[in-house]
PDB file of C-alpha atoms in Angstrom:
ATOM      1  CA  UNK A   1       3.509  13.761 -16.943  1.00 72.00           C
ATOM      2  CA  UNK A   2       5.709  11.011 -16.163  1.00 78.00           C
ATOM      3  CA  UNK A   3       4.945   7.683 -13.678  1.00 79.00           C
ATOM      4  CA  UNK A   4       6.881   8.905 -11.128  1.00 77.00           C
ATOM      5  CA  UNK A   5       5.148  12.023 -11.295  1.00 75.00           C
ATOM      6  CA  UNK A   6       1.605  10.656 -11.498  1.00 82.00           C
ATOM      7  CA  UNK A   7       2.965   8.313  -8.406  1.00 82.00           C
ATOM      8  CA  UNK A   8       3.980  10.898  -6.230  1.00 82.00           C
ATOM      9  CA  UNK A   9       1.140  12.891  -6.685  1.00 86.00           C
ATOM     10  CA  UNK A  10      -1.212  10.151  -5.774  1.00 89.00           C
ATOM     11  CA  UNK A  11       0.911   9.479  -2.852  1.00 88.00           C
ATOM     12  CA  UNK A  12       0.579  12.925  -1.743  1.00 90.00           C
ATOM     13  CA  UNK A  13      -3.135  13.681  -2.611  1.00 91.00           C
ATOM     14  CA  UNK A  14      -3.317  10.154  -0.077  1.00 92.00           C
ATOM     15  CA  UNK A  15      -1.349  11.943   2.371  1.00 91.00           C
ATOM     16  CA  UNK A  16      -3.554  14.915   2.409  1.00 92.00           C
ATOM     17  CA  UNK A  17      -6.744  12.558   2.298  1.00 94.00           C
ATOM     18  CA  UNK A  18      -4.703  10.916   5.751  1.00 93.00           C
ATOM     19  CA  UNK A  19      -3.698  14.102   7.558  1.00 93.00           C
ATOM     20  CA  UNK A  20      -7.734  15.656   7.265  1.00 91.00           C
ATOM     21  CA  UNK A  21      -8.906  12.399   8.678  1.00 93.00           C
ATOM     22  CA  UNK A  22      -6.246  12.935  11.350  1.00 93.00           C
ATOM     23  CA  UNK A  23      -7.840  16.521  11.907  1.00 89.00           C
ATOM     24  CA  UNK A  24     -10.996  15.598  12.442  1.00 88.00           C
ATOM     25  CA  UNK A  25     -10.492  12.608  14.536  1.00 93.00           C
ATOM     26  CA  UNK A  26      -8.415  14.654  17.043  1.00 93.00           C
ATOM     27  CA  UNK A  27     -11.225  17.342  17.090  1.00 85.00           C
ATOM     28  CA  UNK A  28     -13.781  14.605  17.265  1.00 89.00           C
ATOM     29  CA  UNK A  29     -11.438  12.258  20.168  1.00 91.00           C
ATOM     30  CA  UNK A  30      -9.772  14.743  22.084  1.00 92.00           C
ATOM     31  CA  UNK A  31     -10.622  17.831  24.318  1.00 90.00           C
ATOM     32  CA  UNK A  32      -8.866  21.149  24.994  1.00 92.00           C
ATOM     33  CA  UNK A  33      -6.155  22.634  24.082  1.00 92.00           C
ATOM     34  CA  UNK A  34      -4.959  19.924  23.096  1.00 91.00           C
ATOM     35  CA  UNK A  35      -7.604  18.824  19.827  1.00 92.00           C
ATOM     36  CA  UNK A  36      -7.253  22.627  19.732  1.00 92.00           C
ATOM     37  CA  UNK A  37      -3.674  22.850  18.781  1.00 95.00           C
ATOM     38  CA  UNK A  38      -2.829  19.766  17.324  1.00 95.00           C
ATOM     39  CA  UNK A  39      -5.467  20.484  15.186  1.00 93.00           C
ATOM     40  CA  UNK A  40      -4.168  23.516  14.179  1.00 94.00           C
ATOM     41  CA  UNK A  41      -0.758  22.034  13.048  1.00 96.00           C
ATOM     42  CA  UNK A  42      -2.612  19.139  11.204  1.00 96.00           C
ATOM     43  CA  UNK A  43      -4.121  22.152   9.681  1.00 95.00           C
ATOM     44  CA  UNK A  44      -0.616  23.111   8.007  1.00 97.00           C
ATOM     45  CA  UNK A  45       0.293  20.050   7.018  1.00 97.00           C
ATOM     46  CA  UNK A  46      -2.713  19.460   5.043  1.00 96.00           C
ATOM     47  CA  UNK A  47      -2.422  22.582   3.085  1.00 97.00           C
ATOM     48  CA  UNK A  48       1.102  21.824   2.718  1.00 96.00           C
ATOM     49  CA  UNK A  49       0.476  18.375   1.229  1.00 96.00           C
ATOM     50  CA  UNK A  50      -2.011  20.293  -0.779  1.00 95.00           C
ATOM     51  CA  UNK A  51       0.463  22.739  -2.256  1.00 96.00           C
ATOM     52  CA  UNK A  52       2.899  19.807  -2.993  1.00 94.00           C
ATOM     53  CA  UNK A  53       0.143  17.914  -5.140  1.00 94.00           C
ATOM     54  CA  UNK A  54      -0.150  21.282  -6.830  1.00 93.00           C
ATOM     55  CA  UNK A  55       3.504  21.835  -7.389  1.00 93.00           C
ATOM     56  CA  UNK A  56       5.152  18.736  -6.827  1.00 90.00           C
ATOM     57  CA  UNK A  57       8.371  20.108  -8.214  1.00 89.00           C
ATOM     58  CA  UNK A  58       8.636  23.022  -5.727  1.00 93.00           C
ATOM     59  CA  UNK A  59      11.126  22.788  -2.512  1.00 94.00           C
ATOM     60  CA  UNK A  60      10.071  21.696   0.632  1.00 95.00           C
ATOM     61  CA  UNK A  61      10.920  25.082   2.186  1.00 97.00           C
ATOM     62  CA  UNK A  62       9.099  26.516  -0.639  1.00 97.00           C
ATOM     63  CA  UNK A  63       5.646  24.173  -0.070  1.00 97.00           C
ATOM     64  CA  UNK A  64       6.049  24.822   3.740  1.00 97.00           C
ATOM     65  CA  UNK A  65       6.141  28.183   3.717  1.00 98.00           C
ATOM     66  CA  UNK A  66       3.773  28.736   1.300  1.00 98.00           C
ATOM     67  CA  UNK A  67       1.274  26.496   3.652  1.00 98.00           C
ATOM     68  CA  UNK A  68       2.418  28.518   6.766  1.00 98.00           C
ATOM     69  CA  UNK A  69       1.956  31.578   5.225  1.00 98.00           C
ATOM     70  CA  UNK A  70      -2.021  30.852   4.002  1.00 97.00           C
ATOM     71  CA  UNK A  71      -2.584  29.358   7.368  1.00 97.00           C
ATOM     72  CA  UNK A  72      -1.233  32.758   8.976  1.00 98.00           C
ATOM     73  CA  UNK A  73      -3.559  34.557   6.818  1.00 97.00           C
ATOM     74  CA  UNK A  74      -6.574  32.735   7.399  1.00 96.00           C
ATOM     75  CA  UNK A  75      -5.695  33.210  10.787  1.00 97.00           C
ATOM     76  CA  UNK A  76      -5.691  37.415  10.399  1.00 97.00           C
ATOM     77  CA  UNK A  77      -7.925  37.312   8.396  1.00 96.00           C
ATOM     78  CA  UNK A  78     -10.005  36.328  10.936  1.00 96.00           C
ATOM     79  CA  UNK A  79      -9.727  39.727  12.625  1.00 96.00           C
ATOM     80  CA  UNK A  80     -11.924  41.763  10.462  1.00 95.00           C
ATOM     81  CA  UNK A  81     -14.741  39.307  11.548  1.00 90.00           C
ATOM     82  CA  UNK A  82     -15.584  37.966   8.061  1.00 94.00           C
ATOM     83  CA  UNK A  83     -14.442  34.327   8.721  1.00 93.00           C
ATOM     84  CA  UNK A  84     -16.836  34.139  11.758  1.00 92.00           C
ATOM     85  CA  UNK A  85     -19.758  35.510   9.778  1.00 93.00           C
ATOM     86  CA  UNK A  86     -19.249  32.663   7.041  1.00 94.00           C
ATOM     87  CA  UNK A  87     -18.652  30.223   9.471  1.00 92.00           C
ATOM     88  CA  UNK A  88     -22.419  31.233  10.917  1.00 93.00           C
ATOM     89  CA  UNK A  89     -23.746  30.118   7.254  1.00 94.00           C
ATOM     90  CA  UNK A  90     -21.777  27.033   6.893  1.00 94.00           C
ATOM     91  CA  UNK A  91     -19.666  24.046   8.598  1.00 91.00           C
ATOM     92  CA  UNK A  92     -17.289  24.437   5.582  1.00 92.00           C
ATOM     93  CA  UNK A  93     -16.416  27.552   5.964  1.00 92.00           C
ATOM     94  CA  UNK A  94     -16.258  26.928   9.715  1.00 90.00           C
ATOM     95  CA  UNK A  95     -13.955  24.070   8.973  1.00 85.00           C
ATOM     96  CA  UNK A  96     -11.770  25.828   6.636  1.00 90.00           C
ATOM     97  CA  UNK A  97     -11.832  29.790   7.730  1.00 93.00           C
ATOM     98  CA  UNK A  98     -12.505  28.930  11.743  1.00 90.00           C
ATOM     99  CA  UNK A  99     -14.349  32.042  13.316  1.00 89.00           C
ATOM    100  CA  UNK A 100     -12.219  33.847  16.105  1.00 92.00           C
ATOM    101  CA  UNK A 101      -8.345  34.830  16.117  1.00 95.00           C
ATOM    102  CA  UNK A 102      -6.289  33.589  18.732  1.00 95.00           C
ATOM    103  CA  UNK A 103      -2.772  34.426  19.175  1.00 97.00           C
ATOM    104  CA  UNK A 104      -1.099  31.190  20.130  1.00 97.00           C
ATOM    105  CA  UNK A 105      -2.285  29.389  16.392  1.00 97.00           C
ATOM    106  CA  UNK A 106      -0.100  31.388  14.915  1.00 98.00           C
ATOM    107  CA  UNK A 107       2.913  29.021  16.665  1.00 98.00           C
ATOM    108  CA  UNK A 108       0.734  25.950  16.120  1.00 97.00           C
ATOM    109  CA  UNK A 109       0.223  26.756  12.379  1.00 98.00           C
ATOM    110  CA  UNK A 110       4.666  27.012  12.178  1.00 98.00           C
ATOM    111  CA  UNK A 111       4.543  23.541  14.125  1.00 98.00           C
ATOM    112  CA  UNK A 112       2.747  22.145  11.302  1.00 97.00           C
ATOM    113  CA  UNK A 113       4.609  23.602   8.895  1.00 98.00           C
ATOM    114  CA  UNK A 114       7.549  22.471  10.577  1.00 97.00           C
ATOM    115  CA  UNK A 115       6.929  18.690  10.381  1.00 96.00           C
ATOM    116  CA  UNK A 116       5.567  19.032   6.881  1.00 96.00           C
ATOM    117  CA  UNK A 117       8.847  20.651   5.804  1.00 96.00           C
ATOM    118  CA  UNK A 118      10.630  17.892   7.871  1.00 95.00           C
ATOM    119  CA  UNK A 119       8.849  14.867   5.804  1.00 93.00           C
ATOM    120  CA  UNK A 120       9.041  15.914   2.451  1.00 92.00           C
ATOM    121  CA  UNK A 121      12.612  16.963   2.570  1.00 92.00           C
ATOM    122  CA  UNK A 122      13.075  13.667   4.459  1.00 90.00           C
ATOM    123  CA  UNK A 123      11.360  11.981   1.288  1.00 87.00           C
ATOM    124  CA  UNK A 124      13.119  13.956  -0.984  1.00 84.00           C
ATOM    125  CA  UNK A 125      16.681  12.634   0.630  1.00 86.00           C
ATOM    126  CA  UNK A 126      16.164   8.857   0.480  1.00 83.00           C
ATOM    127  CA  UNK A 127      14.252   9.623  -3.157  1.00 74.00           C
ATOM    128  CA  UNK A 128      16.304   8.905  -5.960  1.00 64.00           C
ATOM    129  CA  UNK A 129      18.156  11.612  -7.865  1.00 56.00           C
ATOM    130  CA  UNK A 130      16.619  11.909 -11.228  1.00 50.00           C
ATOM    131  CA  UNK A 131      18.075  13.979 -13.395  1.00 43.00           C
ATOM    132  CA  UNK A 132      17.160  15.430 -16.968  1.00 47.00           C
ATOM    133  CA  UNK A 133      19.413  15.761 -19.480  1.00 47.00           C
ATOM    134  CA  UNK A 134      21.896  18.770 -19.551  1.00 48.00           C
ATOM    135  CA  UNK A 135      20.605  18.859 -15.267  1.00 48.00           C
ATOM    136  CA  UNK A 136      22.561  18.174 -12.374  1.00 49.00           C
ATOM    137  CA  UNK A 137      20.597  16.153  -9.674  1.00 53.00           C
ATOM    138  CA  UNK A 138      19.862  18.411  -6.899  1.00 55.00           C
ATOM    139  CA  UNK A 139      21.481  18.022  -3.721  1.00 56.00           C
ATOM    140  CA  UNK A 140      20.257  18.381  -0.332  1.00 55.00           C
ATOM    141  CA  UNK A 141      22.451  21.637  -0.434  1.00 51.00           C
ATOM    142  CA  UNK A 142      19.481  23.113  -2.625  1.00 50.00           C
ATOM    143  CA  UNK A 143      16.513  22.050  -0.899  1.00 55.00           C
TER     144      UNK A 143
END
């Protein structure tokens, strides 16, 4: 793996590190719907960021959607009732599964998403183009 590789994943992995404290300050600061929902996003962007340190490589429509699409689940999943009887046993699970569905996270979730998608192709634009040999630098066209 190359510097710039090793570099961007640390930069990420800090990002992530940044974004959980984030979470849990606005859960611990705020009240409402607002800690509520801006927690949910945060949640998003943190599994996007997690995703990217994962697969660096992959698009930022493809890390954002992936993210959007396990925070959706999580969020069904808690319909059959199995998140909320983990989250009894443990403040991880609570953390990570939450306990009760609720319609409007579903949007929240796709704001988070959102902005994640928005900063890394942002990052990805003023990034150099690196190229390997016998491969064309890719374009903003094919993010």
């Amino acid at each position: 793996m190359s510097a710039d590789a090793l570099t961007a994943r640390a930069v990420t992995a800090g990002a992530a590190v940044l974004t959980a404290i984030a979470g849990l300050g606005v859960r611990a600061f705020a009240n409402g719907d607002v800690a509520k929902y801006a927690g949910d996003a945060l949640y998003t962007v943190l599994i996007c960021a997690l995703v990217a340190v994962i697969a660096p490589r992959a698009r930022p429509v493809t890390k954002a959607g992936t993210a959007l699409a396990f925070s959706w689940a999580v969020e069904l999943l808690q319909l059959t009732g199995v998140p909320a009887e983990l989250s009894r046993r443990s403040a991880v699970a609570r953390l990570v599964l939450g306990s009760t569905f609720n319609a409007p996270d579903l949007f929240w979730y796709a704001v988070g998403a959102s902005a994640a998608w928005a900063a890394f192709a942002g990052a990805a634009a003023v990034a150099p183009a690196t190229a390997s040999p016998g491969r064309a630098p890719r374009t903003s066209a094919s993010r």
